[in-house]
CSV table of C-alpha atoms in Angstrom, one decimal:
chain,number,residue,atom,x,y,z
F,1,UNK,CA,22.4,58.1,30.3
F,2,UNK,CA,25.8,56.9,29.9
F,3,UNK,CA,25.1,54.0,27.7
F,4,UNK,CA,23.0,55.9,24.8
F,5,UNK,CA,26.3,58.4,25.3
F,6,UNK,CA,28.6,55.6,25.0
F,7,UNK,CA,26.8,54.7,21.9
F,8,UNK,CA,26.4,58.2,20.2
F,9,UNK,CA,30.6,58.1,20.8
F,10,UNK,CA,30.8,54.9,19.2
F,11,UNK,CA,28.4,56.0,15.9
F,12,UNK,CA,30.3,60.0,16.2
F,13,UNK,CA,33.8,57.8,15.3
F,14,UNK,CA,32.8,55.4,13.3
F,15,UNK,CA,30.9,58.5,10.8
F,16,UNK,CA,34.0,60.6,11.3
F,17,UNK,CA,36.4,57.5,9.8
F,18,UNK,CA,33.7,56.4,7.6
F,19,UNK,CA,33.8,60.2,6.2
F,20,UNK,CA,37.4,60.8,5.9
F,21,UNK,CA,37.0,57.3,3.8
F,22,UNK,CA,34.7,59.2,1.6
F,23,UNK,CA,36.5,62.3,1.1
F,24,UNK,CA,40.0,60.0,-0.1
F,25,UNK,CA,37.2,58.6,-2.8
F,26,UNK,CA,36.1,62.2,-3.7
F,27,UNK,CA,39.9,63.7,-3.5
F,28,UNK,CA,41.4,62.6,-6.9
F,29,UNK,CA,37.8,63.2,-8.5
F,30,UNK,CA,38.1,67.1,-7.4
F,31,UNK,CA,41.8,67.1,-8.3
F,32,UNK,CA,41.1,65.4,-11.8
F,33,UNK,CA,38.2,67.2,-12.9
F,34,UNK,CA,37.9,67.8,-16.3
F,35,UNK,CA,34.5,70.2,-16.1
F,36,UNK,CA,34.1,73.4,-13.7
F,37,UNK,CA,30.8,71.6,-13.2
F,38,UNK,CA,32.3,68.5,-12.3
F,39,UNK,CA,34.8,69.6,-10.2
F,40,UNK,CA,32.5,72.1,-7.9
F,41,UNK,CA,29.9,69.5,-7.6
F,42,UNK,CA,32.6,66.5,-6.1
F,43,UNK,CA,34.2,69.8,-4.2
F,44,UNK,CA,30.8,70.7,-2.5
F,45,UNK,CA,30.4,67.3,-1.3
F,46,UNK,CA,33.6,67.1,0.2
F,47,UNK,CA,33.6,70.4,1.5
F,48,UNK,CA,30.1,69.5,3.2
F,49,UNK,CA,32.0,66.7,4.9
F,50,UNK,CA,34.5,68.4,5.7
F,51,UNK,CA,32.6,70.6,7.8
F,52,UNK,CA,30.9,67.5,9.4
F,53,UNK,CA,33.7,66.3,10.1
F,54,UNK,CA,35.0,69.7,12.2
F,55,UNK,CA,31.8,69.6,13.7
F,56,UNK,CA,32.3,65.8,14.7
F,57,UNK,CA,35.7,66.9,16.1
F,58,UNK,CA,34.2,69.6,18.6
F,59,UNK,CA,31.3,67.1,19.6
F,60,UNK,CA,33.2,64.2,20.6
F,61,UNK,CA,35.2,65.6,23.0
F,62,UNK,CA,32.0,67.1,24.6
F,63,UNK,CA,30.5,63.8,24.7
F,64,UNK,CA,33.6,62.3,26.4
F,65,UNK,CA,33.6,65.2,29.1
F,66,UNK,CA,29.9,64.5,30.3
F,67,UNK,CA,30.3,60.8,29.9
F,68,UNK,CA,33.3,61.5,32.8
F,69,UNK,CA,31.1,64.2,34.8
F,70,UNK,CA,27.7,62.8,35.2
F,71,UNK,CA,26.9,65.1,37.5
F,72,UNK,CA,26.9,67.5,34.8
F,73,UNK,CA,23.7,66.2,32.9
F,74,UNK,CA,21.1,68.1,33.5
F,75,UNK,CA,18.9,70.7,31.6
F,76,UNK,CA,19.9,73.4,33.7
F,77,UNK,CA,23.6,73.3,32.8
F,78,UNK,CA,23.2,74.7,29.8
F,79,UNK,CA,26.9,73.2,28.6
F,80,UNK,CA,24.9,70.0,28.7
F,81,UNK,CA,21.7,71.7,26.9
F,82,UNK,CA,24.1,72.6,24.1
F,83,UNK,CA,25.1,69.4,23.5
F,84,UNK,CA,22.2,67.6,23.4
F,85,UNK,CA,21.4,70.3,20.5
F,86,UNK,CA,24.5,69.4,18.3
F,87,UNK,CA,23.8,65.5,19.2
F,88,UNK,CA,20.9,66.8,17.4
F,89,UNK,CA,22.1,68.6,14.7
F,90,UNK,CA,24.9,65.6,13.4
F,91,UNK,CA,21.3,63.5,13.8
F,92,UNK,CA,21.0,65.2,10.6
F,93,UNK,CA,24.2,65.2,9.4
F,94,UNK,CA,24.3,61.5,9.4
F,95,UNK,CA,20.9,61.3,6.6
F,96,UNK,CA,22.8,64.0,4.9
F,97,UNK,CA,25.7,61.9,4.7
F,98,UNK,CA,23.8,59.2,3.9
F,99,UNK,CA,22.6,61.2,0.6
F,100,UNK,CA,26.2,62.1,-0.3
F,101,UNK,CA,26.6,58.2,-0.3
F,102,UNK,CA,23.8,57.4,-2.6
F,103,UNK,CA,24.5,59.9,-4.8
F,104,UNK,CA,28.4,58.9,-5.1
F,105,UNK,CA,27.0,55.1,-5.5
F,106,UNK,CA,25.4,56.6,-8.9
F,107,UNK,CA,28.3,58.0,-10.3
F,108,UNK,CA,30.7,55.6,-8.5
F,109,UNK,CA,28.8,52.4,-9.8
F,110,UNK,CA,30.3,49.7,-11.4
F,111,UNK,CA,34.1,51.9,-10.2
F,112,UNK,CA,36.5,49.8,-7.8
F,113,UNK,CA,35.0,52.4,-5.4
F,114,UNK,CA,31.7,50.7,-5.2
F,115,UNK,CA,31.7,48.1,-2.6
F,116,UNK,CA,34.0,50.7,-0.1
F,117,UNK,CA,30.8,52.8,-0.5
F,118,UNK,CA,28.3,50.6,-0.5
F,119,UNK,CA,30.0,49.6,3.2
F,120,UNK,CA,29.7,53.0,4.2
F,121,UNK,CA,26.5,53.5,3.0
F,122,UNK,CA,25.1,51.0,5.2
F,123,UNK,CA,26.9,51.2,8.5
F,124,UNK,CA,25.7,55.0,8.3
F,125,UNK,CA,22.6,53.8,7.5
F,126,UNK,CA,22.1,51.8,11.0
F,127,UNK,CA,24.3,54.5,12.5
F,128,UNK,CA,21.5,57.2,11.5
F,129,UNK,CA,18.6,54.9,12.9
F,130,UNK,CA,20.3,53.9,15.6
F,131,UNK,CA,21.1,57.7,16.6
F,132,UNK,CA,17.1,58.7,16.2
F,133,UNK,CA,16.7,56.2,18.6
F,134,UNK,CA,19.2,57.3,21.0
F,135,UNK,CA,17.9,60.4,20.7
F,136,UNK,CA,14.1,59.7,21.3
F,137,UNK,CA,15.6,58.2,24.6
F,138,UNK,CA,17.3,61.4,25.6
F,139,UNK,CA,14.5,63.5,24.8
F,140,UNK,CA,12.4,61.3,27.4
F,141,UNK,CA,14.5,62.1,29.7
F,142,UNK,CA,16.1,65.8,29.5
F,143,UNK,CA,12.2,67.2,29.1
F,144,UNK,CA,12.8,67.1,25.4
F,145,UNK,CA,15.9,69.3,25.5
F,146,UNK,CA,17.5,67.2,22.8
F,147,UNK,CA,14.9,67.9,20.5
F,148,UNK,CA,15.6,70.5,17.3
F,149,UNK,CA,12.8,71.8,14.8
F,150,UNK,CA,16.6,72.1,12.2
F,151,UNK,CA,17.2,68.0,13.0
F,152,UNK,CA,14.4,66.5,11.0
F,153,UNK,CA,14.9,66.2,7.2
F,154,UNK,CA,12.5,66.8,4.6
F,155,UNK,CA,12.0,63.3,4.0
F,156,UNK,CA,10.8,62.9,7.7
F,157,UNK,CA,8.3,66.0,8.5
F,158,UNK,CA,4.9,66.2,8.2
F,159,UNK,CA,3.0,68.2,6.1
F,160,UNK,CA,5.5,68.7,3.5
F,161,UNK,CA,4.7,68.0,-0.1
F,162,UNK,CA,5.2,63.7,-0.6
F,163,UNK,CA,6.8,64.5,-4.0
F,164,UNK,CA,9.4,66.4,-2.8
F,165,UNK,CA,10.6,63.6,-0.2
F,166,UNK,CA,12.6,60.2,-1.2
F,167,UNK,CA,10.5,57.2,-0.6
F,168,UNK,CA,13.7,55.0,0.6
F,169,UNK,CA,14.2,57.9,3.0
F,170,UNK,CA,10.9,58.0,4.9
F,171,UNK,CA,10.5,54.5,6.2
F,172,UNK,CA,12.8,51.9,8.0
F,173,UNK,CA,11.6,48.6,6.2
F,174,UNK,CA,14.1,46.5,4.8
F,175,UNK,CA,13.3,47.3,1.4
F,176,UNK,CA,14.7,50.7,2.3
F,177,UNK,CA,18.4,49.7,2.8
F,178,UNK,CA,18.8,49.2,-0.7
F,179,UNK,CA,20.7,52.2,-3.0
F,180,UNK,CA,18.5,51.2,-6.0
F,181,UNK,CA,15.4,53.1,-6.8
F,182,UNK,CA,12.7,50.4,-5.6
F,183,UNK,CA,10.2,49.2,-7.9
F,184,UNK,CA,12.3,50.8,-10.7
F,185,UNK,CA,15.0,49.0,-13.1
F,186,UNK,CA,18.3,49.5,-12.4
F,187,UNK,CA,19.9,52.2,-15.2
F,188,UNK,CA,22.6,54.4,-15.6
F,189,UNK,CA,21.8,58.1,-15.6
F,190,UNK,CA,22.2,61.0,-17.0
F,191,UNK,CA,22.4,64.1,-14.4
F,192,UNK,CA,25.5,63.6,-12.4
F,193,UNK,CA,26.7,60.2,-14.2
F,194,UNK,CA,30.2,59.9,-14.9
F,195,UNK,CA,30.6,57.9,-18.2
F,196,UNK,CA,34.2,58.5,-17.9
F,197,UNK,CA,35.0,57.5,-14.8
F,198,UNK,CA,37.2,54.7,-14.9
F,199,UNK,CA,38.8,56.8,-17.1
F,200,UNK,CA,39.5,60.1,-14.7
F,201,UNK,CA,40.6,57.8,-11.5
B,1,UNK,CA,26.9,95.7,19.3
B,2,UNK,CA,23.3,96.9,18.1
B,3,UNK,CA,24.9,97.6,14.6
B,4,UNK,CA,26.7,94.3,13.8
B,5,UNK,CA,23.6,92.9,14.9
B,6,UNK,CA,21.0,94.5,12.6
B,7,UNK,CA,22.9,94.0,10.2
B,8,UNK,CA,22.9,90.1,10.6
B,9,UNK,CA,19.5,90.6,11.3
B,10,UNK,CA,19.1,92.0,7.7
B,11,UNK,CA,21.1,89.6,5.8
B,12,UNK,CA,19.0,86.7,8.1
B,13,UNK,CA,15.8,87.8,6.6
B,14,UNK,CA,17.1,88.5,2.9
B,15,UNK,CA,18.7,84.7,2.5
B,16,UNK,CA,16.0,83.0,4.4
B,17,UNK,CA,13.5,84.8,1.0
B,18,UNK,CA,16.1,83.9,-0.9
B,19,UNK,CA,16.6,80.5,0.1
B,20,UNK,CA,12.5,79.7,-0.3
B,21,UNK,CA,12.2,81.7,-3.7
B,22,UNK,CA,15.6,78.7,-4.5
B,23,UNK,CA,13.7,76.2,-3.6
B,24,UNK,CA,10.4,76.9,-5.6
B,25,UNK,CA,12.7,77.0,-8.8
B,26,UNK,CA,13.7,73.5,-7.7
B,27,UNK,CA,10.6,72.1,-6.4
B,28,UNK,CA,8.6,71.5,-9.9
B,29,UNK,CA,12.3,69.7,-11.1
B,30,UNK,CA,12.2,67.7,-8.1
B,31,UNK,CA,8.6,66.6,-8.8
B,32,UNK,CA,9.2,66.2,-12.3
B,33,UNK,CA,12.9,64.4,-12.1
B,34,UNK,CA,12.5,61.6,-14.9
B,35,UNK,CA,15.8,59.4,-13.5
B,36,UNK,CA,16.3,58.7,-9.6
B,37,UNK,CA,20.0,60.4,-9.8
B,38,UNK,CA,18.1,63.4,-10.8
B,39,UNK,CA,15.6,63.5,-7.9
B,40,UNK,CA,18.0,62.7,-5.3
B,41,UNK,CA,20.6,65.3,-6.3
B,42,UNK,CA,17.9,68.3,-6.2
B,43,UNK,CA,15.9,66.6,-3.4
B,44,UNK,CA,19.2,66.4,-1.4
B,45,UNK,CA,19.7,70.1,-2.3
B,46,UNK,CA,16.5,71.5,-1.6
B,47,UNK,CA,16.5,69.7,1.9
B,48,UNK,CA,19.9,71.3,2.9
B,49,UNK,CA,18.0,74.3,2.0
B,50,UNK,CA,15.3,73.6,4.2
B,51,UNK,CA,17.3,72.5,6.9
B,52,UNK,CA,19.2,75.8,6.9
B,53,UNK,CA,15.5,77.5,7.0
B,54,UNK,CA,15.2,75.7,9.7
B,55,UNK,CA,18.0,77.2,11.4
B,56,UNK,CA,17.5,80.6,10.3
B,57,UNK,CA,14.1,80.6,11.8
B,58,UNK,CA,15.7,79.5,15.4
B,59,UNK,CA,18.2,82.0,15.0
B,60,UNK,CA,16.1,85.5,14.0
B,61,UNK,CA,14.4,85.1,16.8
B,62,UNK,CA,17.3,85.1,19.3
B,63,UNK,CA,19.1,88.0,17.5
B,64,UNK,CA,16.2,90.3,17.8
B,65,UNK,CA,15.8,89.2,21.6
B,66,UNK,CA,19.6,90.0,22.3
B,67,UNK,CA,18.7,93.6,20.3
B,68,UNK,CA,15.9,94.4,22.2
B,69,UNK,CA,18.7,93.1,25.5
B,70,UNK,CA,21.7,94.6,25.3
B,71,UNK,CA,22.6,94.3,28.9
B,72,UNK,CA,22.6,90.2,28.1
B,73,UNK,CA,25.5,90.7,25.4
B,74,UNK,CA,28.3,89.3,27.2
B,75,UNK,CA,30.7,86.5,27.4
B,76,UNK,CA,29.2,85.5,30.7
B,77,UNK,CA,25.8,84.7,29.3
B,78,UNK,CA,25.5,81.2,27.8
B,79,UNK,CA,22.7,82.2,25.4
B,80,UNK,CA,24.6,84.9,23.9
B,81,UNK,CA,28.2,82.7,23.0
B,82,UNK,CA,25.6,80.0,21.7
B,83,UNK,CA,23.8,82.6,19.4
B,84,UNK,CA,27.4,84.0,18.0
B,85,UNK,CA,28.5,80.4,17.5
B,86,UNK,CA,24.8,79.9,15.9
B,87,UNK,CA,25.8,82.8,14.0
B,88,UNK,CA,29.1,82.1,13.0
B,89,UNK,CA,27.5,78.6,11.6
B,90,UNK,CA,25.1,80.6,9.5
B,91,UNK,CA,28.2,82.2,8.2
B,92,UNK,CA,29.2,78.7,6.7
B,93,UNK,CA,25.4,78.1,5.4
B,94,UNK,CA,25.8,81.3,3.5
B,95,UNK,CA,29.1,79.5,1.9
B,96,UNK,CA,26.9,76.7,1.1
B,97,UNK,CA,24.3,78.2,-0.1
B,98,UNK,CA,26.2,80.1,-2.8
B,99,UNK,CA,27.7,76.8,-4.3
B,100,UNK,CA,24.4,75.4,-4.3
B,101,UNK,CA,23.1,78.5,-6.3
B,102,UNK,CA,26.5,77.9,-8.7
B,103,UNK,CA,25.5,74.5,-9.1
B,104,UNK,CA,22.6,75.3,-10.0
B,105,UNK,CA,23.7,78.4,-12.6
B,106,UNK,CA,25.3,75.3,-14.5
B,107,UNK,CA,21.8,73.6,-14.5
B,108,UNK,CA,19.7,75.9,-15.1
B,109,UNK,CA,21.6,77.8,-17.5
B,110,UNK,CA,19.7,79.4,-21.0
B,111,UNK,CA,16.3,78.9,-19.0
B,112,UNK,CA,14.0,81.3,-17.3
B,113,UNK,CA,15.3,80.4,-14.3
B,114,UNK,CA,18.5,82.3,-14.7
B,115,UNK,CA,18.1,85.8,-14.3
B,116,UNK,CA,16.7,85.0,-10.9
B,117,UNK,CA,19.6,82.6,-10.0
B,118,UNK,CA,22.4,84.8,-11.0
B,119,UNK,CA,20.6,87.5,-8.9
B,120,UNK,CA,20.2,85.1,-6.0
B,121,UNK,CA,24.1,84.2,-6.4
B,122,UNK,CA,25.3,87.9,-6.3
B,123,UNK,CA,23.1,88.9,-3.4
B,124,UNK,CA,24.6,86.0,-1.6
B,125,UNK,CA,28.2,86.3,-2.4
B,126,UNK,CA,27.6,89.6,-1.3
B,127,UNK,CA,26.0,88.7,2.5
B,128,UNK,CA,28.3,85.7,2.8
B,129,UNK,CA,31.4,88.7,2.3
B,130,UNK,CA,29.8,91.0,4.6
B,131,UNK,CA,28.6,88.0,6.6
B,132,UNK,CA,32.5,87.3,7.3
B,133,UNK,CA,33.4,91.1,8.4
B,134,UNK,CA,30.2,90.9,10.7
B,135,UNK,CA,31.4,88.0,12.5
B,136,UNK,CA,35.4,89.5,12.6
B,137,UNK,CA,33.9,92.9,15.1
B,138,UNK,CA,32.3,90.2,16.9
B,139,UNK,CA,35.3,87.8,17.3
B,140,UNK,CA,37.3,91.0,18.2
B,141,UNK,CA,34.9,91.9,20.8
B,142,UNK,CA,33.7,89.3,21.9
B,143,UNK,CA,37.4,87.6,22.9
B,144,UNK,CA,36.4,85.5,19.9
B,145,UNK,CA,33.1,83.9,21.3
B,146,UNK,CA,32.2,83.7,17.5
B,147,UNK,CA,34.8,82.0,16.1
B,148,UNK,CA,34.2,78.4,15.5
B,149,UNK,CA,36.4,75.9,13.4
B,150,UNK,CA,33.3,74.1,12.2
B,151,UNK,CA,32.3,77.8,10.1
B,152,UNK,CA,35.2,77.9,7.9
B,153,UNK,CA,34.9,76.1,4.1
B,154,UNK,CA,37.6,74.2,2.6
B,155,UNK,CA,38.0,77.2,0.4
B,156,UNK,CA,39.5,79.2,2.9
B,157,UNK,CA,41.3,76.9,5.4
B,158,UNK,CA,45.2,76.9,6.0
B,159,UNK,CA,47.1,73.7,4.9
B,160,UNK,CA,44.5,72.0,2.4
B,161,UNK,CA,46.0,70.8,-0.6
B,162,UNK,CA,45.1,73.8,-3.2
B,163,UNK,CA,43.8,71.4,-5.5
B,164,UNK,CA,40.6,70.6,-3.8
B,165,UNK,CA,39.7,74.3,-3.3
B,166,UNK,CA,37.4,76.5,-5.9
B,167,UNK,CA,39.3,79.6,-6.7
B,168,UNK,CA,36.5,81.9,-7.0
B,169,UNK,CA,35.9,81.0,-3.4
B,170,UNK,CA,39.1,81.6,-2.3
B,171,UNK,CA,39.6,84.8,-3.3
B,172,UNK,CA,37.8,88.3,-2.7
B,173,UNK,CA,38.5,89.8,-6.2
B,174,UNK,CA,35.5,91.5,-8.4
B,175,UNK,CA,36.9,88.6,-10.6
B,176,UNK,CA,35.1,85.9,-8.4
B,177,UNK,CA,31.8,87.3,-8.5
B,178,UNK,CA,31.2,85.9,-11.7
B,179,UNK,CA,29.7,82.5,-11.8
B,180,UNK,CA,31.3,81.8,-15.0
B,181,UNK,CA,35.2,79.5,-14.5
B,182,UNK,CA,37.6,82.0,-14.5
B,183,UNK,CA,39.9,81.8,-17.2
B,184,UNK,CA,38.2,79.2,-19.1
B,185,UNK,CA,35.4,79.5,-21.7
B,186,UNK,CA,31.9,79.2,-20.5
B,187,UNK,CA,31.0,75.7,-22.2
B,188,UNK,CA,28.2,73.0,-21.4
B,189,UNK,CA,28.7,70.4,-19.1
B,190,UNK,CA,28.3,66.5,-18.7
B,191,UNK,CA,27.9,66.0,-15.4
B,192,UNK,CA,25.1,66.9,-13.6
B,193,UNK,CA,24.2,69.0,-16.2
B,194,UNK,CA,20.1,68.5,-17.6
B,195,UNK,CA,20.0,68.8,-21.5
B,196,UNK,CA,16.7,68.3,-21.0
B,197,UNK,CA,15.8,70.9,-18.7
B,198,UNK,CA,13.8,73.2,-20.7
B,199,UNK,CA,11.2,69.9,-21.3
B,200,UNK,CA,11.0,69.0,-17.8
B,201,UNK,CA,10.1,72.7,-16.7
């Protein structure tokens, strides 16, 4: 299993730079805050990935261990079984982070901040189908030990109320790369829009 | 440790209602949510919400095992360091969940949805407290078993630039149980705020 590890190491850095790229963005936006609202809303996010991000720096090194002592991968060490559950659980912290992207691309739009995100919003895009897929494979073969009922976002499980999922969310087809709303014009908003962006950074 | 424990087992239970009755105020806005911003930004909250359901109904489960075993509640036994860290996670959810419940206060302000948030918000800033004393007898027990680095917010971490913290958060004062910015009149908000709320409910 060394290559999908070697892989899940290569998506666990690249979404631990790509979020400490993210959180510079959101840093004079918290500092600057003109609004209580404002200013816990841009601090929740960061704080979120912030918290990803110390999760991400306990993981890896986990990851590097068992990718030196392949002995070690097996589901009865239960070291190993623990790790396949966090590979798991930043499964879902890569969609969430791919929320906080889209949602910053809103307020960010038309910013010099745009095209940084919109970069990071699609590496971690691939990075969050590509990890499902590593994960599939692991669950094949560790009897399914990989595998965590608190991984699979709302927009992903089954029997759960369509209107309360995202439609760009619950398929893979092209179409679903994009940050706009599809099918819809392209607007500025109201919740959660900075008008006076430009002004504040 | 049968008292710690019930304990968590009590506050479990009471966020995990508390989280679902959050979510039902948020469903019909989700459903209703006239701009994509909008949808996203309560979708994106509900689902954290959900995931951390999710989790909760993992962890109950494993806490009432470990009541009903006391002999297993030792340093030795994998299960029982990866419930304290599961544990000591939940303690960060709490954190989460009572800036999701502040965001919300701004949102949902002057609607019927208040009273039930602000009582949400207290109840949870009160677990979340107690939540933190909990986890401290076990740290001190347990040669600190419980203690991760991925459970503690922004709010309260050593060496973060002050500017990005909330002071409510940071402090444990009967001033920062109010939801209201301390210091600063209670005023309506751009950002994220819905002037249109009471129309879409």
């Amino acid at each position: 299993m060394s290559a999908q590890f070697l892989q899940l190491q290569d998506i666990f850095i690249r979404t631990k730079e790509a979020a400490q790229s993210f959180m510079k963005i959101l840093e004079p936006t918290i500092e600057n805050a003109k609004e209580e609202h404002e200013r816990l809303y841009f601090h929740h996010i960061y704080e979120e990935e912030e918290h990803r991000l110390d999760r991400l720096e306990s993981v890896i090194p986990k990851l590097e261990y068992f990718l030196q002592n392949m002995d070690g991968q097996h589901t009865n060490n239960h070291e190993f079984v623990k790790l396949l559950q966090d590979v798991s659980l930043e499964k879902f912290g890569l969609h969430n982070f791919l929320e906080h992207l889209d949602l910053a691309l809103f307020q960010f739009k038309s910013t010099e901040h745009e095209n940084t995100l919109q970069g990071l919003r699609d590496l971690t895009y691939n990075d969050y189908q590509k990890s499902k897929e590593l994960l599939q494979v692991l669950n094949d073969q560790f009897d399914g030990a990989a595998n965590s009922a608190a991984s699979i976002p709302t927009d992903e499980k089954e029997g759960i109320n369509e209107h309360l999922k995202i439609e760009k969310y619950t398929t893979e087809s092209p179409a679903s790369r994009s940050s706009e709303p599809i099918g819809k014009p392209a607007k500025r908003l109201t919740v959660g829009s900075l008008k006076t962006k430009k002004e504040i950074i």
